[in-house]
Coordinates of C-alpha atoms in Angstrom, one line a residue:
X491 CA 90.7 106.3 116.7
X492 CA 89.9 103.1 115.2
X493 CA 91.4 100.1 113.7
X494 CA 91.3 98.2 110.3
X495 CA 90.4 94.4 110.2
X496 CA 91.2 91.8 108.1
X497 CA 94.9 93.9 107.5
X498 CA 97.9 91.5 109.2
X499 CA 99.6 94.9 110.4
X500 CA 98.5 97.0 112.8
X501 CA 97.1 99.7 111.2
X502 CA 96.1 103.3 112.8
X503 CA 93.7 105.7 111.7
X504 CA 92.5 108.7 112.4
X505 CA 91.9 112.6 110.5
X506 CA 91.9 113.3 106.6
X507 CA 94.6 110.6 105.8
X508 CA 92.3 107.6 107.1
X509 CA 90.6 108.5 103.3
X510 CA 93.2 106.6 102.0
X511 CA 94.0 103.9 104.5
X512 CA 91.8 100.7 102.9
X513 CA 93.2 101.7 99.0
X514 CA 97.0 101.8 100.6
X515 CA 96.2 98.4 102.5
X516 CA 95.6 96.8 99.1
X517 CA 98.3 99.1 97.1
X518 CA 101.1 97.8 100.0
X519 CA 100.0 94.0 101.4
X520 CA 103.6 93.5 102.4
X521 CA 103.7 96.9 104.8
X522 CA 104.8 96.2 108.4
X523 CA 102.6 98.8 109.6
X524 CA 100.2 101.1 107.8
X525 CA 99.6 104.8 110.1
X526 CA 97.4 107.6 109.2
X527 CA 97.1 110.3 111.3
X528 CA 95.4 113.8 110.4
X529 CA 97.3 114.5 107.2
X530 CA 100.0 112.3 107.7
X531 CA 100.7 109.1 106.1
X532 CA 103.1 106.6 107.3
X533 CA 104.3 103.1 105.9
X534 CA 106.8 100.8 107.5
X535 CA 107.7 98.3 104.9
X536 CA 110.6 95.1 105.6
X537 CA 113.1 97.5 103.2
X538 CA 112.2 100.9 105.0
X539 CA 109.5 103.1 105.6
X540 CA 107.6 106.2 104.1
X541 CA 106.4 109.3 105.7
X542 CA 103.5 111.0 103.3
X543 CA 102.2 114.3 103.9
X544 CA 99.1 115.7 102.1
X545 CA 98.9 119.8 102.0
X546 CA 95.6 121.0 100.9
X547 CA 96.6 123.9 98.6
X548 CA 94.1 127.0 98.3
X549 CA 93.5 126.1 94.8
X550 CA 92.1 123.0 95.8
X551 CA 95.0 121.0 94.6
X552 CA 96.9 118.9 96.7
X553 CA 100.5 118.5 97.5
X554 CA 102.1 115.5 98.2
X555 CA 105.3 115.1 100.0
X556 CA 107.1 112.0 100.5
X557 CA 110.0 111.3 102.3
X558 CA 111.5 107.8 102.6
X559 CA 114.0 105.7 103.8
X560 CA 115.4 102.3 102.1
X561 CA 118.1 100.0 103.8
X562 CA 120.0 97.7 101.8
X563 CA 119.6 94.0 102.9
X564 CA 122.7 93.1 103.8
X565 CA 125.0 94.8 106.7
X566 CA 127.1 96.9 104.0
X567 CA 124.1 97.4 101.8
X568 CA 124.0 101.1 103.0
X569 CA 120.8 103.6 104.2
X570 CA 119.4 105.5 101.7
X571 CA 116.9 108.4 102.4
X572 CA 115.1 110.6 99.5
X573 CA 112.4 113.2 99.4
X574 CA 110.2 114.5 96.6
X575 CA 106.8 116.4 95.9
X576 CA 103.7 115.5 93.2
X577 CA 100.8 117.5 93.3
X578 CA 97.7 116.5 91.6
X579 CA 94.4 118.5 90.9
X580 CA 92.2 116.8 93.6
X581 CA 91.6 117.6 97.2
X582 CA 93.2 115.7 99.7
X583 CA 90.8 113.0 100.3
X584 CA 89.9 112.7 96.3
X585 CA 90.2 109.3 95.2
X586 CA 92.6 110.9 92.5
X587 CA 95.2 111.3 95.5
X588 CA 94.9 107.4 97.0
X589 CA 95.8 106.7 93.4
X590 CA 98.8 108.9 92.8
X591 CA 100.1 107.4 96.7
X592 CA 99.6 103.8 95.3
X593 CA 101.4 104.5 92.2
X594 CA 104.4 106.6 93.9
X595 CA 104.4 104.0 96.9
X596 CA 105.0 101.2 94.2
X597 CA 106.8 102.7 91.6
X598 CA 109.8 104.2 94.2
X599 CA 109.9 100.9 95.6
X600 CA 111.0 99.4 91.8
X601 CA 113.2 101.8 91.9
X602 CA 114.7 101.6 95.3
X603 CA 115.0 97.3 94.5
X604 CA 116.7 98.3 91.2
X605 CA 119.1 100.4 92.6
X606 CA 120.0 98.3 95.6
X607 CA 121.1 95.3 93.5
X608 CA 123.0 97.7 91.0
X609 CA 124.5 99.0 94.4
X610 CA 125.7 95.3 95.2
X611 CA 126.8 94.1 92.1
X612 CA 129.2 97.3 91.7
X613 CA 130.2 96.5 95.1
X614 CA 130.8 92.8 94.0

C-alpha cells in the first residue's frame, strides 16, 4: 500500500482502482479523502461522499456503480442518498473508465448543488 504526494488529503491506494487514483485527484481537488482499494472507489467530499465500484464484465466492458451520499448544509437541509449504474466499453483500468468517473463525479455533484438550493428556497 502506498500513498500519493503532492494531494492535501490522505489518499489510499491499493488493487485495480489505484488506475484511477492520480486522474480522480485532479477531477476532485476539493475531496476530503480520496480511497482506492481493489475495485473500490471511495470519495469523501465537504457535501458527502461516493462509494464507486468497478465490475469487470465478461465482455470486457465495465460496470460502474455509484452510490452516494449528499447532506444539505444547513441543520434542516436534509440527507440525501442515490445510486445508479454506467457501463462503458473499456476494461476497468482503461483510461475511458477514469474519464466517465470524473465526468459522473462532477456532473452529480451540479446536480446535487442544484437541487439543494431548490430544496431551501421551497423551504424558504
Amino acid at each position: 500500500m502506498s500513498a500519493l504526494t503532492g494531494f492535501r488529503a490522505p489518499v489510499t491506494v491499493r488493487g485495480h482502482a489505484v488506475r484511477h487514483a492520480r486522474g480522480l485527484v485532479g477531477a476532485v481537488p476539493d475531496a476530503v479523502r480520496l480511497s482506492c482499494v481493489d475495485d473500490v472507489i471511495r470519495v469523501e467530499l465537504p457535501e458527502g461522499e461516493f462509494r464507486i465500484d468497478l465490475v469487470a464484465l465478461a465482455d470486457g466492458r465495465t460496470r460502474i456503480a455509484f452510490r452516494a451520499v449528499v447532506r444539505g448544509r444547513g441543520t434542516d437541509d436534509g440527507t440525501w442518498w442515490t445510486s445508479w449504474e454506467v457501463e462503458t466499453d473499456a476494461p476497468p483500468g482503461a483510461r475511458t473508465v477514469q474519464d466517465v468517473l470524473a465526468e459522473e463525479i462532477s456532473g452529480s455533484r451540479r446536480r446535487f448543488a442544484t437541487m439543494l438550493v431548490e430544496a431551501c428556497a421551497q423551504g424558504s
